[in-house]
mmCIF file of C-alpha atoms in Angstrom:
data_model
loop_
_atom_site.group_PDB
_atom_site.id
_atom_site.type_symbol
_atom_site.label_atom_id
_atom_site.label_comp_id
_atom_site.label_asym_id
_atom_site.label_seq_id
_atom_site.Cartn_x
_atom_site.Cartn_y
_atom_site.Cartn_z
ATOM 1 C CA MET A 18 0.000 0.000 0.000
ATOM 2 C CA PHE A 19 1.240 3.508 -0.723
ATOM 3 C CA GLU A 20 0.072 7.104 -0.317
ATOM 4 C CA ALA A 21 -0.262 9.813 -2.957
ATOM 5 C CA ASN A 22 -1.419 13.407 -3.135
ATOM 6 C CA CYS A 23 -3.589 13.738 -6.224
ATOM 7 C CA ILE A 24 -3.076 17.515 -6.395
ATOM 8 C CA GLU A 25 0.727 17.290 -6.407
ATOM 9 C CA GLU A 26 1.083 14.072 -8.446
ATOM 10 C CA GLN A 27 -0.238 13.144 -11.866
ATOM 11 C CA PRO A 28 -3.446 11.071 -11.583
ATOM 12 C CA ALA A 29 -2.363 8.832 -14.476
ATOM 13 C CA ASP A 30 0.862 7.966 -12.613
ATOM 14 C CA ILE A 31 -1.052 7.063 -9.448
ATOM 15 C CA VAL A 32 -3.482 4.853 -11.379
ATOM 16 C CA ALA A 33 -0.692 3.182 -13.351
ATOM 17 C CA ARG A 34 1.097 2.228 -10.127
ATOM 18 C CA ILE A 35 -2.092 0.807 -8.568
ATOM 19 C CA LEU A 36 -2.815 -1.269 -11.654
ATOM 20 C CA GLU A 37 0.781 -2.457 -12.012
ATOM 21 C CA GLU A 38 1.286 -3.396 -8.359
ATOM 22 C CA GLN A 39 -2.375 -4.352 -7.673
ATOM 23 C CA VAL A 40 -2.268 -2.566 -4.306
ATOM 24 C CA PRO A 41 -4.516 0.094 -2.752
ATOM 25 C CA CYS A 42 -3.408 3.708 -2.417
ATOM 26 C CA PHE A 43 -4.378 6.294 0.207
ATOM 27 C CA VAL A 44 -5.237 9.333 -1.904
ATOM 28 C CA THR A 45 -5.136 12.784 -0.349
ATOM 29 C CA ALA A 46 -6.787 15.726 -2.087
ATOM 30 C CA ARG A 47 -6.252 18.313 0.648
ATOM 31 C CA GLU A 48 -5.906 18.431 4.417
ATOM 32 C CA GLY A 49 -8.483 16.087 5.956
ATOM 33 C CA VAL A 50 -9.782 14.787 2.608
ATOM 34 C CA ARG A 51 -8.657 11.223 1.965
ATOM 35 C CA GLY A 52 -9.937 8.172 0.233
ATOM 36 C CA VAL A 53 -8.542 4.839 -0.850
ATOM 37 C CA LEU A 54 -8.182 4.050 -4.524
ATOM 38 C CA LEU A 55 -8.065 0.302 -4.969
ATOM 39 C CA PRO A 56 -8.000 -2.296 -7.717
ATOM 40 C CA LEU A 57 -11.295 -4.130 -8.046
ATOM 41 C CA ASP A 58 -10.815 -7.845 -7.561
ATOM 42 C CA GLU A 59 -12.518 -10.519 -5.489
ATOM 43 C CA VAL A 60 -10.879 -9.185 -2.311
ATOM 44 C CA TYR A 61 -11.479 -5.441 -2.569
ATOM 45 C CA THR A 62 -14.939 -5.560 -4.164
ATOM 46 C CA GLU A 63 -16.239 -6.350 -0.668
ATOM 47 C CA VAL A 64 -15.080 -2.909 0.578
ATOM 48 C CA LEU A 65 -16.943 -1.183 -2.246
ATOM 49 C CA GLU A 66 -20.147 -2.965 -1.285
ATOM 50 C CA LEU A 67 -19.962 -1.567 2.279
ATOM 51 C CA HIS A 68 -20.875 1.897 0.969
ATOM 52 C CA SER A 69 -24.527 3.013 0.838
ATOM 53 C CA ARG A 70 -24.217 4.415 -2.661
ATOM 54 C CA VAL A 71 -21.861 3.491 -5.480
ATOM 55 C CA ILE A 72 -21.448 6.060 -8.233
ATOM 56 C CA ASP A 73 -20.240 4.865 -11.630
ATOM 57 C CA ALA A 74 -17.580 6.841 -13.488
ATOM 58 C CA ARG A 75 -15.079 6.311 -16.285
ATOM 59 C CA MET A 76 -11.382 5.602 -15.887
ATOM 60 C CA LYS A 77 -10.550 8.147 -18.574
ATOM 61 C CA ASP A 78 -11.996 10.877 -16.339
ATOM 62 C CA LEU A 79 -10.013 9.678 -13.332
ATOM 63 C CA VAL A 80 -6.634 9.766 -15.109
ATOM 64 C CA ARG A 81 -7.079 13.120 -16.854
ATOM 65 C CA PRO A 82 -4.569 15.767 -15.833
ATOM 66 C CA GLY A 83 -6.157 18.310 -13.530
ATOM 67 C CA LYS A 84 -8.355 18.033 -10.486
ATOM 68 C CA ASP A 85 -10.860 15.301 -11.410
ATOM 69 C CA MET A 86 -9.285 12.740 -9.062
ATOM 70 C CA ALA A 87 -9.359 15.323 -6.264
ATOM 71 C CA MET A 88 -13.038 16.056 -6.917
ATOM 72 C CA TYR A 89 -13.882 12.346 -6.708
ATOM 73 C CA CYS A 90 -11.973 12.134 -3.428
ATOM 74 C CA ILE A 91 -13.842 15.167 -2.079
ATOM 75 C CA GLN A 92 -17.181 13.589 -3.081
ATOM 76 C CA VAL A 93 -16.416 10.461 -1.052
ATOM 77 C CA SER A 94 -15.273 12.542 1.902
ATOM 78 C CA LEU A 95 -18.172 15.036 1.827
ATOM 79 C CA SER A 96 -20.702 12.203 1.767
ATOM 80 C CA ASP A 97 -19.307 11.157 5.157
ATOM 81 C CA GLU A 98 -18.006 8.052 3.357
ATOM 82 C CA HIS A 99 -21.482 6.880 2.339
ATOM 83 C CA ASP A 100 -20.539 7.276 -1.337
ATOM 84 C CA ALA A 101 -17.968 5.250 -3.222
ATOM 85 C CA ILE A 102 -17.022 5.563 -6.865
ATOM 86 C CA ARG A 103 -16.502 2.644 -9.254
ATOM 87 C CA PHE A 104 -14.367 3.355 -12.329
ATOM 88 C CA SER A 105 -14.851 1.356 -15.523
ATOM 89 C CA ASP A 106 -12.548 1.001 -18.512
ATOM 90 C CA GLU A 107 -13.450 1.576 -22.179
ATOM 91 C CA GLU A 108 -15.208 -1.813 -22.344
ATOM 92 C CA GLY A 109 -17.338 -0.976 -19.306
ATOM 93 C CA GLU A 110 -15.486 -3.367 -16.982
ATOM 94 C CA PRO A 111 -15.005 -2.131 -13.405
ATOM 95 C CA VAL A 112 -11.291 -1.663 -12.775
ATOM 96 C CA LEU A 113 -10.802 0.636 -9.769
ATOM 97 C CA ALA A 114 -12.853 2.028 -6.909
ATOM 98 C CA LEU A 115 -12.464 5.046 -4.654
ATOM 99 C CA VAL A 116 -13.766 4.257 -1.180
ATOM 100 C CA GLY A 117 -13.809 5.960 2.199
ATOM 101 C CA ALA A 118 -10.493 5.779 4.062
ATOM 102 C CA MET A 119 -12.046 5.062 7.469
ATOM 103 C CA ARG A 120 -14.357 2.374 6.052
ATOM 104 C CA PHE A 121 -11.357 0.781 4.366
ATOM 105 C CA LEU A 122 -9.329 0.780 7.593
ATOM 106 C CA ARG A 123 -12.231 -0.757 9.555
ATOM 107 C CA TRP A 124 -12.638 -3.414 6.856
ATOM 108 C CA MET A 125 -8.917 -4.224 7.043
ATOM 109 C CA GLU A 126 -9.068 -4.578 10.833
ATOM 110 C CA GLU A 127 -12.112 -6.860 10.625
ATOM 111 C CA SER A 128 -10.450 -8.949 7.905
ATOM 112 C CA GLU A 129 -7.350 -9.405 10.049
ATOM 113 C CA GLU A 130 -9.442 -10.432 13.060
ATOM 114 C CA GLU A 131 -11.238 -13.079 10.960
ATOM 115 C CA SER A 132 -7.923 -14.528 9.756
#
């Protein structure tokens, strides 16, 4: 797992690293606004399903230079982590999700306790 600031770093670079390493990333947009961007697989899909509402978006919007990734992160944070965002590729396949940081940490703790 790694951490990235999506204002200071290029969104495409952050996404490329997540996809290459298949690990989650704590994404910070500004002070106090964090989410976790994670690859969607059989393990992490469970975290996405813990959110009350899942908003669908496109990967191409997430990786665009600028502040789109930050705006997605702010959306998750402002919803008090009720919202999560699922990103699909050009074929419509879900690839990544942006979930609430605190929900993710609680899920990790519960997963470790079950192990």
